[in-house]
Coordinates of C-alpha atoms (C1' of nucleotides) in Angstrom, one line a residue:
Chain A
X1 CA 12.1 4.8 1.8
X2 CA 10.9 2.6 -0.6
X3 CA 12.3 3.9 -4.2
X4 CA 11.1 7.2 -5.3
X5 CA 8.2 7.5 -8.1
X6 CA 9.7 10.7 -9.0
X7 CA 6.2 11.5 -9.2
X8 CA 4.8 14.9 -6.6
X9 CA 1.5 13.4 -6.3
X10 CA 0.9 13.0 -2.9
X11 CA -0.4 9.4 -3.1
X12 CA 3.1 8.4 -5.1
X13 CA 4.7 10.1 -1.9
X14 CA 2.8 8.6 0.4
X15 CA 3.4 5.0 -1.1
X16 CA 6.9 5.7 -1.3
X17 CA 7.0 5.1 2.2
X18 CA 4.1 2.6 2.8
X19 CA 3.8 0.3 -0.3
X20 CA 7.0 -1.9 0.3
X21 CA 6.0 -5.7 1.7
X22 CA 5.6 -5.8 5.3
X23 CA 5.5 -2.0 6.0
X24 CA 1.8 -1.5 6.6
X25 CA 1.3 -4.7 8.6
X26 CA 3.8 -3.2 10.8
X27 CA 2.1 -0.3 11.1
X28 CA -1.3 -2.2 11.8
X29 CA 0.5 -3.9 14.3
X30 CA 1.6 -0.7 16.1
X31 CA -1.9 0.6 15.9
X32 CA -3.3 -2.3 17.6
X33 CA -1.0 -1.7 20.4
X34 CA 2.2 -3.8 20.1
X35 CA 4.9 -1.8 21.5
X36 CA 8.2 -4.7 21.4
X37 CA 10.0 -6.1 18.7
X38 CA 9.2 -9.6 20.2
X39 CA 5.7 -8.7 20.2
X40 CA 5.7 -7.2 16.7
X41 CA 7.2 -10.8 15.7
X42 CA 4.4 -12.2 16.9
X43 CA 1.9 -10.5 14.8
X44 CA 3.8 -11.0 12.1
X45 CA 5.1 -14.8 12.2
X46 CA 6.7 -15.1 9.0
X47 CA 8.2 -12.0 8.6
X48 CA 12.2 -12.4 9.6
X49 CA 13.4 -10.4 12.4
X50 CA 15.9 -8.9 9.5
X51 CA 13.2 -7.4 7.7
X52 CA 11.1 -6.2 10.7
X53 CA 14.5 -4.4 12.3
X54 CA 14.6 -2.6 8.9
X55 CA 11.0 -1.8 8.3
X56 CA 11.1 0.2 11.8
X57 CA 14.2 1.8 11.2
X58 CA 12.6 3.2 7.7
X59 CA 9.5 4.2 9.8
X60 CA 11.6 5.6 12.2
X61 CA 13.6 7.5 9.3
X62 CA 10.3 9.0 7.5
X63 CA 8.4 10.4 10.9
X64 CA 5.6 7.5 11.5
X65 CA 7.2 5.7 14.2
X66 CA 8.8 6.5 17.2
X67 CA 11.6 4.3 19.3
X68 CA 12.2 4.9 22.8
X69 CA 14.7 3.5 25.3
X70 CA 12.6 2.5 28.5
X71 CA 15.7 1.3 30.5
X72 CA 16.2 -2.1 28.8
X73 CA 13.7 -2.0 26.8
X74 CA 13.1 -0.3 23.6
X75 CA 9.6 0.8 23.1
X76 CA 8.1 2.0 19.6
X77 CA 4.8 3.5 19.0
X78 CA 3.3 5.6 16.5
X79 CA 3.7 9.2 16.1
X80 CA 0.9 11.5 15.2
X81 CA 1.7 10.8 11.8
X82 CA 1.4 7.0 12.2
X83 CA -1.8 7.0 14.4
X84 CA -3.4 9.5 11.3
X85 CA -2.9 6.0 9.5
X86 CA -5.5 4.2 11.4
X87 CA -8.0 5.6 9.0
X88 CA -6.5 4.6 5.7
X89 CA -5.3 1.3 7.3
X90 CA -9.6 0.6 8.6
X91 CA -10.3 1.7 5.1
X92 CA -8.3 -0.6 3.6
X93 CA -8.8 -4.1 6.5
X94 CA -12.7 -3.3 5.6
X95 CA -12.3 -3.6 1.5
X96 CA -10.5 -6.6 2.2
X97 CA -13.2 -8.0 4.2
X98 CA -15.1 -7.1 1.5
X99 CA -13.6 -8.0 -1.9
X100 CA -10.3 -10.1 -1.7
X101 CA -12.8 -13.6 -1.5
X102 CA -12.3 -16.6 0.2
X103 CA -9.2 -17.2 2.3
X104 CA -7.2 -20.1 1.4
X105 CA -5.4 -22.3 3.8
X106 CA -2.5 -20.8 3.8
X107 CA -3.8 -18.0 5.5
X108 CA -5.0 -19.7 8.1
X109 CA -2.5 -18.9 11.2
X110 CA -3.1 -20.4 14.6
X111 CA -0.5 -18.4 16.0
X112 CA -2.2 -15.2 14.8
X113 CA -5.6 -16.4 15.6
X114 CA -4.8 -16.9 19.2
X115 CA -2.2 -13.6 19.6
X116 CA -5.5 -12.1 18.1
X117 CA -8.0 -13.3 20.0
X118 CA -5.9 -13.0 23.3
X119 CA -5.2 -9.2 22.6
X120 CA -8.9 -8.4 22.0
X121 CA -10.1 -9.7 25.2
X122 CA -12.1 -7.6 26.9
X123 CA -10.4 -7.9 30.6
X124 CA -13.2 -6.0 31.9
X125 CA -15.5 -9.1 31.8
X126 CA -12.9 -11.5 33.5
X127 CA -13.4 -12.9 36.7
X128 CA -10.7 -11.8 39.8
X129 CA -8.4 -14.9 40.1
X130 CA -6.7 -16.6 37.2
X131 CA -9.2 -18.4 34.5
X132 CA -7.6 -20.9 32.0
X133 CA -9.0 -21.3 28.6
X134 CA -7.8 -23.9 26.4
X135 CA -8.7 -24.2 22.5
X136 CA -7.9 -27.6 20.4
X137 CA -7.6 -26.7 17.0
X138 CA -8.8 -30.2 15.4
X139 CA -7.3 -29.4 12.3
X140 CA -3.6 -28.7 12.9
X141 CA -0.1 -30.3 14.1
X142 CA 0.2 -30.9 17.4
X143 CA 3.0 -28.5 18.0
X144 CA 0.3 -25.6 16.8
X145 CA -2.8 -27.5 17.9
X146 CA -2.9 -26.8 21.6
X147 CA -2.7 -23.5 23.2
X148 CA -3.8 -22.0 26.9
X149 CA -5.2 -18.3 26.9
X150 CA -4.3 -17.4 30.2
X151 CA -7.1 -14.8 32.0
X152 CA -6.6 -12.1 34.8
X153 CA -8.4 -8.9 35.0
X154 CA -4.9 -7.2 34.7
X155 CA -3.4 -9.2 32.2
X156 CA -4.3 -11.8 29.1
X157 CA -1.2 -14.0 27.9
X158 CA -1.4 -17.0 25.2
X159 CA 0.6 -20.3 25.5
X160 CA 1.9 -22.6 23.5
X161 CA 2.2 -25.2 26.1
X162 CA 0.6 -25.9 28.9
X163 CA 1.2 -23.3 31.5
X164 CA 0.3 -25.8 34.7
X165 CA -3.1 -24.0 36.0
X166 CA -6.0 -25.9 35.8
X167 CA -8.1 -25.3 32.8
X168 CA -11.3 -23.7 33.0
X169 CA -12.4 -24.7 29.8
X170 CA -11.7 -26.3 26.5
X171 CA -12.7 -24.8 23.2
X172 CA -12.6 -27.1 20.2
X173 CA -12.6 -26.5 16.7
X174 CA -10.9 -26.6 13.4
X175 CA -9.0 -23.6 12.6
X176 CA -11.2 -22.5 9.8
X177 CA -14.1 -22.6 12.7
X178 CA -12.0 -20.4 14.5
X179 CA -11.6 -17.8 11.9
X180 CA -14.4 -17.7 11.0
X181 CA -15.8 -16.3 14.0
X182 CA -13.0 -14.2 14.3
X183 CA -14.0 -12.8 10.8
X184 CA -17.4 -12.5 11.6
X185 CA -18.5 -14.8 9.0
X186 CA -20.8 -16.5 11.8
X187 CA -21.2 -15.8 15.3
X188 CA -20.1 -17.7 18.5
X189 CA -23.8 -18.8 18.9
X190 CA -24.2 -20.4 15.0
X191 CA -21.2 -22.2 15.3
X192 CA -21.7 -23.6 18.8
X193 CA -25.8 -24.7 17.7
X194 CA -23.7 -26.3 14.4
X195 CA -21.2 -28.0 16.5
X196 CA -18.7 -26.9 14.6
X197 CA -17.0 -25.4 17.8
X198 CA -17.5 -27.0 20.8
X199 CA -16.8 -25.9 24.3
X200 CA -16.8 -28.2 27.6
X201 CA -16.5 -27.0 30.9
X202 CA -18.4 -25.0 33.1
X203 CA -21.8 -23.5 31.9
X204 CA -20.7 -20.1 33.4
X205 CA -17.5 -20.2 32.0
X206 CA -19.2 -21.6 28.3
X207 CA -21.5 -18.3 28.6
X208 CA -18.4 -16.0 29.0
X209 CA -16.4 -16.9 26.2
X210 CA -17.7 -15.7 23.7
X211 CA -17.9 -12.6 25.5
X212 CA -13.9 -12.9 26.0
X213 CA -13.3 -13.8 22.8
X214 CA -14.7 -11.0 20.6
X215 CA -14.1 -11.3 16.6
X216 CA -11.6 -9.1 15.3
X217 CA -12.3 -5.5 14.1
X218 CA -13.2 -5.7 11.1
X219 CA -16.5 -8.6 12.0
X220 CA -18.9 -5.9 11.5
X221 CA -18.2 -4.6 7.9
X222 CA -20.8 -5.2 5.5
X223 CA -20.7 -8.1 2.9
X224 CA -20.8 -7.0 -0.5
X225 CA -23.9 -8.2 -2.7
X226 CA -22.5 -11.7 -3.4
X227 CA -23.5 -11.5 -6.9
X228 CA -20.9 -8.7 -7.3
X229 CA -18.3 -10.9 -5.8
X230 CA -18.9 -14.1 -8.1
Chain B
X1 CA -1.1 -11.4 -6.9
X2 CA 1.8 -10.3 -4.7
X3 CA 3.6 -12.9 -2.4
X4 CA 1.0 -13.9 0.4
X5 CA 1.4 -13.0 3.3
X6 CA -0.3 -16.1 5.2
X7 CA -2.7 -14.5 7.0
X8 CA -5.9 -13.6 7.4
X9 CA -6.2 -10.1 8.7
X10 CA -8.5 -8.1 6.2
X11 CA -5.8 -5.6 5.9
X12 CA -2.9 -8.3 4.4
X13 CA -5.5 -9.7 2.4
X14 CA -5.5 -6.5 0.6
X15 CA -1.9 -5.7 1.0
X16 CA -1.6 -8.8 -1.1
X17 CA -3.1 -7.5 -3.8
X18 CA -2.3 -3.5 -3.3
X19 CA 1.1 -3.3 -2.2
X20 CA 3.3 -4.0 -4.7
X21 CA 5.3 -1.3 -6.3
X22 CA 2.9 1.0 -8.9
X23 CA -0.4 -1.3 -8.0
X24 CA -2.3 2.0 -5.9
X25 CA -0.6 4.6 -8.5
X26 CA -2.2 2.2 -11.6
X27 CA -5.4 2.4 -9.3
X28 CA -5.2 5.7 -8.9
X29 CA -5.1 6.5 -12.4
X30 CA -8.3 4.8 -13.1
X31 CA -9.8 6.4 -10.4
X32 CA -8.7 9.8 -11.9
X33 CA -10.2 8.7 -15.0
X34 CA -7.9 6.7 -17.7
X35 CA -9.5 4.3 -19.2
X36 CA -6.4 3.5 -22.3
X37 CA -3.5 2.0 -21.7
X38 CA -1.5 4.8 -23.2
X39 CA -3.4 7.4 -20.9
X40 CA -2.0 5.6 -18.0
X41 CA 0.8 5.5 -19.2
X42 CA 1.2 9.3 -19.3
X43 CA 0.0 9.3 -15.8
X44 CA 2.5 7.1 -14.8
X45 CA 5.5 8.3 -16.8
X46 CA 7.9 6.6 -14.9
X47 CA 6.2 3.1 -15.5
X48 CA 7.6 0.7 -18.0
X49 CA 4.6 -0.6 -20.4
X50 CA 5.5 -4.1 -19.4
X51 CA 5.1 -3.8 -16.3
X52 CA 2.1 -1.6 -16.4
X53 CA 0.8 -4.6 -18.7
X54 CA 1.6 -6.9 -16.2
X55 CA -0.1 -4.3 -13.0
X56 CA -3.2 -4.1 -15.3
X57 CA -3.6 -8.2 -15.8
X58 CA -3.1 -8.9 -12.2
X59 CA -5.9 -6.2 -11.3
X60 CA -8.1 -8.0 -13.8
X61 CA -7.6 -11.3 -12.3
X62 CA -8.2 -10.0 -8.8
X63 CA -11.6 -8.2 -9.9
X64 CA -10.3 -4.5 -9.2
X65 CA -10.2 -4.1 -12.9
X66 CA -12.4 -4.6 -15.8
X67 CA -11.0 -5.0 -18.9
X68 CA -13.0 -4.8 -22.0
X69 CA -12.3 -4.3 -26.1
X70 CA -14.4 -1.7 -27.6
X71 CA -14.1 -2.1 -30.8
X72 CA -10.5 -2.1 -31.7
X73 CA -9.7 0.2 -28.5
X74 CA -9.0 -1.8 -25.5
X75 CA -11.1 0.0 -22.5
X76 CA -9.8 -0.2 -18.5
X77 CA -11.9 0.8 -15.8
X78 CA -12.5 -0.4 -12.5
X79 CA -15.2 -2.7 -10.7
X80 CA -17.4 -2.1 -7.8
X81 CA -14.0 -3.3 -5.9
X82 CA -12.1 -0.5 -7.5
X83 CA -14.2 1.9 -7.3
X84 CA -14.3 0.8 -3.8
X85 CA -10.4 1.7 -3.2
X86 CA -11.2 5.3 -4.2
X87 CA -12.0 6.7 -0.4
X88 CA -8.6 4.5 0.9
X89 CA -6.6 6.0 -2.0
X90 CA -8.1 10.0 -0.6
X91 CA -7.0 8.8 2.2
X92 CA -3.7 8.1 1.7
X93 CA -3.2 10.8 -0.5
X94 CA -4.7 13.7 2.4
X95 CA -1.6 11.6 4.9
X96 CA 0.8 12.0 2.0
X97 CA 0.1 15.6 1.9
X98 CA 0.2 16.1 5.9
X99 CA 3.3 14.0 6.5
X100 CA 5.6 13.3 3.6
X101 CA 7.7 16.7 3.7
X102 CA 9.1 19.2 1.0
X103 CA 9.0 17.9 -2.1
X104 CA 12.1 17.1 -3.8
X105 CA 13.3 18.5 -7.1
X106 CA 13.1 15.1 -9.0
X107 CA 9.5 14.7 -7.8
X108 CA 8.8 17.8 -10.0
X109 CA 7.5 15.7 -13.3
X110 CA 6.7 18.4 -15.8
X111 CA 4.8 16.0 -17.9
X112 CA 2.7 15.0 -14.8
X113 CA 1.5 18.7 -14.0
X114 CA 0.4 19.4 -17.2
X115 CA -1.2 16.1 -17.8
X116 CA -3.1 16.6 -13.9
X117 CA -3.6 20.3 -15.0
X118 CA -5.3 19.1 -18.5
X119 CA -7.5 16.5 -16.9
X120 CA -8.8 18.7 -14.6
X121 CA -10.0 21.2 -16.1
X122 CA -13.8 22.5 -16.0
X123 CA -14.8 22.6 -19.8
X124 CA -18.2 24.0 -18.4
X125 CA -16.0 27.5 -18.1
X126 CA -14.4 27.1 -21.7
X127 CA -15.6 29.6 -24.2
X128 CA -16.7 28.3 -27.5
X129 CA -14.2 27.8 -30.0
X130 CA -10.3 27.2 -29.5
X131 CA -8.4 28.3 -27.0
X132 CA -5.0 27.7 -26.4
X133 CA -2.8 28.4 -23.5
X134 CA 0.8 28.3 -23.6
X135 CA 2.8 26.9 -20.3
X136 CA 6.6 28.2 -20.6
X137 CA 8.2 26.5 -17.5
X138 CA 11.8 28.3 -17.1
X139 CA 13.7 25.9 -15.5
X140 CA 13.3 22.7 -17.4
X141 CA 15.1 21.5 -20.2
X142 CA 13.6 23.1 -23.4
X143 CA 12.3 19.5 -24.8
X144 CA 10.3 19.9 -21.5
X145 CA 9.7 23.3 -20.9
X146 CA 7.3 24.4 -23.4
X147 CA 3.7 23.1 -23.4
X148 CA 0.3 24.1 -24.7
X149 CA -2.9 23.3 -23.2
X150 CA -6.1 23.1 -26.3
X151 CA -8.8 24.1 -24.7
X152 CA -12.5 23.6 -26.4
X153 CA -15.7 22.7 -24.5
X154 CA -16.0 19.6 -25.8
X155 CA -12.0 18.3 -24.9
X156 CA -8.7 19.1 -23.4
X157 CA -5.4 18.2 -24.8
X158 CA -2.2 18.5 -23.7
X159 CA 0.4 19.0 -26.7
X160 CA 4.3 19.1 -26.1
X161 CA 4.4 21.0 -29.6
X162 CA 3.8 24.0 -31.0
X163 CA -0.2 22.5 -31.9
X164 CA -0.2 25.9 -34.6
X165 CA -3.1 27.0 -33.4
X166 CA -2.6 30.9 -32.3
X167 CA -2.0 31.3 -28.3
X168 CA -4.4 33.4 -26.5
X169 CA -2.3 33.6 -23.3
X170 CA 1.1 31.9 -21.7
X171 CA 1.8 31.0 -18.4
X172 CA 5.4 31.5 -17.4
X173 CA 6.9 30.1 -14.0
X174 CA 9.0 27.9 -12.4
X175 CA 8.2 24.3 -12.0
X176 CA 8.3 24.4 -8.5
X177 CA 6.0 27.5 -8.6
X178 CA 3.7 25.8 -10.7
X179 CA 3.5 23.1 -8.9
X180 CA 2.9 24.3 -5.4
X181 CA -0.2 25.7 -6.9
X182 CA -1.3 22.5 -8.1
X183 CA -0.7 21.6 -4.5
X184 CA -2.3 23.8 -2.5
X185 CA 0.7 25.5 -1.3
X186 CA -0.1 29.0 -3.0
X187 CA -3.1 30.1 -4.9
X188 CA -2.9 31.8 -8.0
X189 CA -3.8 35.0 -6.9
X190 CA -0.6 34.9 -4.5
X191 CA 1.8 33.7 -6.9
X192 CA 0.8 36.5 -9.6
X193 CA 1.3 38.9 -7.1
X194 CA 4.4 38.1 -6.3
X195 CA 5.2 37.1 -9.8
X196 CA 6.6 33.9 -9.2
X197 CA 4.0 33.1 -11.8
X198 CA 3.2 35.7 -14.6
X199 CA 0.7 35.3 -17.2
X200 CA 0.7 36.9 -20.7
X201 CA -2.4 37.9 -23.0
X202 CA -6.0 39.5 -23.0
X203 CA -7.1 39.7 -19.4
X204 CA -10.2 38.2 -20.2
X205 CA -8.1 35.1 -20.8
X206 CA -5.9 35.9 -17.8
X207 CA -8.7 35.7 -15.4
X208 CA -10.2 32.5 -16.7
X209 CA -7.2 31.1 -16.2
X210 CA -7.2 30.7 -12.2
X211 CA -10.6 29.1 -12.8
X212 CA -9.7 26.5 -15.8
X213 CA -6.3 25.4 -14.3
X214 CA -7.5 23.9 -11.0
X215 CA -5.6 22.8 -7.8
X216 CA -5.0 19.1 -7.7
X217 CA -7.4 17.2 -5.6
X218 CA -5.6 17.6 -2.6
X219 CA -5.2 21.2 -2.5
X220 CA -7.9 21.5 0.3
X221 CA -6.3 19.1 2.7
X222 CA -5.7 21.1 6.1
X223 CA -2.0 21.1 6.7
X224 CA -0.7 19.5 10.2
X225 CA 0.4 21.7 13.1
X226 CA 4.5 22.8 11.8
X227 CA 5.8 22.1 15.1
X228 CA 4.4 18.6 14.4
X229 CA 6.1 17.9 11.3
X230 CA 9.5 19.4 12.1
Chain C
dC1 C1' -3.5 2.3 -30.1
dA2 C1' -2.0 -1.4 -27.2
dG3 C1' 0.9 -3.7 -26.0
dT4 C1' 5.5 -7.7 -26.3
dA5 C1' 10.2 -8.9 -26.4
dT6 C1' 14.7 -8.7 -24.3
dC7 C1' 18.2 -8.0 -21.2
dC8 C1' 20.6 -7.2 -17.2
dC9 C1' 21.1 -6.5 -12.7
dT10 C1' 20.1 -5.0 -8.3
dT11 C1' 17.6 -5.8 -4.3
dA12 C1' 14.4 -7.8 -1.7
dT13 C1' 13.4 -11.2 1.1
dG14 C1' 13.1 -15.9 3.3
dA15 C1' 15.4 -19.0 6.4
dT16 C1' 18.3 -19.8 10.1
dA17 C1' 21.7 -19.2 13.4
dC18 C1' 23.8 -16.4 16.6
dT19 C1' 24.9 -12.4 20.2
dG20 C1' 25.1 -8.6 23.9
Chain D
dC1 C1' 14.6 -8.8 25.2
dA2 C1' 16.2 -6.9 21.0
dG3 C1' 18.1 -7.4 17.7
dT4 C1' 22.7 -8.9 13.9
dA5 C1' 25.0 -11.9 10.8
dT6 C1' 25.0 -14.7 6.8
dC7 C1' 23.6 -16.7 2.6
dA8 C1' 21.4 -18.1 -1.5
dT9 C1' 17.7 -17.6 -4.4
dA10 C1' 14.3 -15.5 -6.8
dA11 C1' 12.0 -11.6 -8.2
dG12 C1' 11.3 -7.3 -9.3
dG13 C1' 11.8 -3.9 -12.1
dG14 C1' 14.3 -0.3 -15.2
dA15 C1' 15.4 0.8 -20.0
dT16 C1' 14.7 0.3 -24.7
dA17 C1' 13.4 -1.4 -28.9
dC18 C1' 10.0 -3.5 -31.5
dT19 C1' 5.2 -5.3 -33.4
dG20 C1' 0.2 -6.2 -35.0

DNA sequence: CAGTATCCCTTATGATACTG
DNA sequence: CAGTATCATAAGGGATACTG
């Protein structure tokens, strides 16, 4: 859907419908399970609703994605043709960990981190009842400084204000902290010993959060040779 | 060197840098083996020199690139990073031949199959001396229907006039025929048989030809369930 | 060979507000 | 929840001609 490369190489044809702005994030988004427009939004914060109503509608047209009515909802997944994506798109998230440097701070997102971090839980490990974890970003305006990852074994939710339970915990941190464990650049442990995270409440709740709170997919890719980087 | 996208997923990182419009074909290119700025070009016929100059700087500056002057020849060719891209870029390319559909007419570049044809052939099975093999393809325009491949061991070149040499064969088909062997789509053998393709001269040569004028890359990719597709 | 220089113009997209 | 409506701006990019 993007214009044609009059070209019959299957890499021009296949960029003609994935190398517009926005399209493969969508797409990553989809594969990592967001099934509404509202929670598409949310994983990708600056993109307008305009733009994401139009990406979908081209992914609809060209066979990757599907849109389904569910009574009142509308529900869009991947097809067979989108899911075969996952490879390219794992190819792709892993050469960016390795080669596209040091992120700036523009790309550091609160709002992703914790939609992120909230989706990767692992609700096997959470305690029956409802568990409040609460993470201070040092670094950031209040309005995205303070949010509540709500726990149940059945369900994970992130707010932006306080959602009235009783907190369990507080994490602390500045957002590139955060990241950076997300990214895999140092583990839970290293940046708790440095203090440059810092959790209070409960030891048995401490212990579990880094279990809950596993960095993102692509932690485990190899670094290049830094030499090669420079 | 696109617009960021302000975040800092792996996968946007790279988007940032791969998804504009040409970027992955440019890539591709250097992957297949240009290394001038006027080979690309002919690989990317469609592409404007400015803004292939301006695709090639901003792949320099993000490291996927190297740029260097040999001489008075200017020499592309990419960096660890590229080189790095090349299993994402199979990637994409095996999906674009599962998933992106018939082919339309003005995908059918004439100039691209003979200059895919040219590069790929194996000069290991070129006998000594000069061979050339005319390509009459009947359904283009004559300024792009007639083409001869110069065939030595040493080099391949692709002329879109009579070079004067004598022809020791001609390949005569249409440019959707010709293509779909490049493709995949037929073999050789099945397209001489049912003449959609016929070739002209000493059988020695006619039998060589099959085996010089290789399938694209992506011939081999196993072709999704039709049901699926349709 | 390896690009620049122009020129025009569409289109993409960001931002925001609003609706069934 | 799931989008549309609107608007203004900036880019992006196609075509062509030209240069060291």
């Amino acid at each position: 859907m993007g214009s044609p490369y009059h070209q019959f190489c299957p890499v021009a044809k296949a960029m003609e419908l994935l190398d517009e702005r926005w399209t493969l994030l969508v797409i990553r988004e989809l594969l990592a399970g967001s099934r509404h427009f509202n929670d598409l939004r949310r994983g990708l914060p600056r993109m307008s609703p305009t733009l994401l109503s139009k990406r979908l509608n081209q992914l609809v047209a060209s066979g990757v994605v599907e849109r389904r009515r569910d009574g009142r909802e509308v529900v869009y997944s991947p097809t067979r043709s989108g899911e075969e994506l996952r490879p390219a798109i794992e190819l792709l998230g892993a050469w960016g960990m390795r080669w596209t440097g040091v992120l700036g701070d523009v790309d550091l997102d609160p709002k992703l981190l914790m939609w992120d971090l909230h989706r990767n839980v692992d609700r096997a490990l959470v305690p029956s009842g409802t568990t409040v974890v609460q993470f201070d970003v040092t670094d950031v305006a209040a309005r995205q400084g303070q949010w509540w990852i709500v726990l149940t074994p059945e369900e994970v939710d992130v707010c932006d204000a306080d959602p009235g339970h009783e907190v369990s915990a507080t994490v602390t941190g500045s957002l590139r902290s955060l990241v950076e464990i997300w990214r895999g650049d140092r583990t839970w442990i290293d940046a708790l010993r440095a203090e440059s995270v810092t959790i209070t409440g409960p030891e048995r709740i401490r212990r579990l959060i880094p279990a809950w709170f596993r960095p993102g997919n692509f932690a485990a890719v190899p670094r290049p040779d830094p030499d090669l980087v420079a």
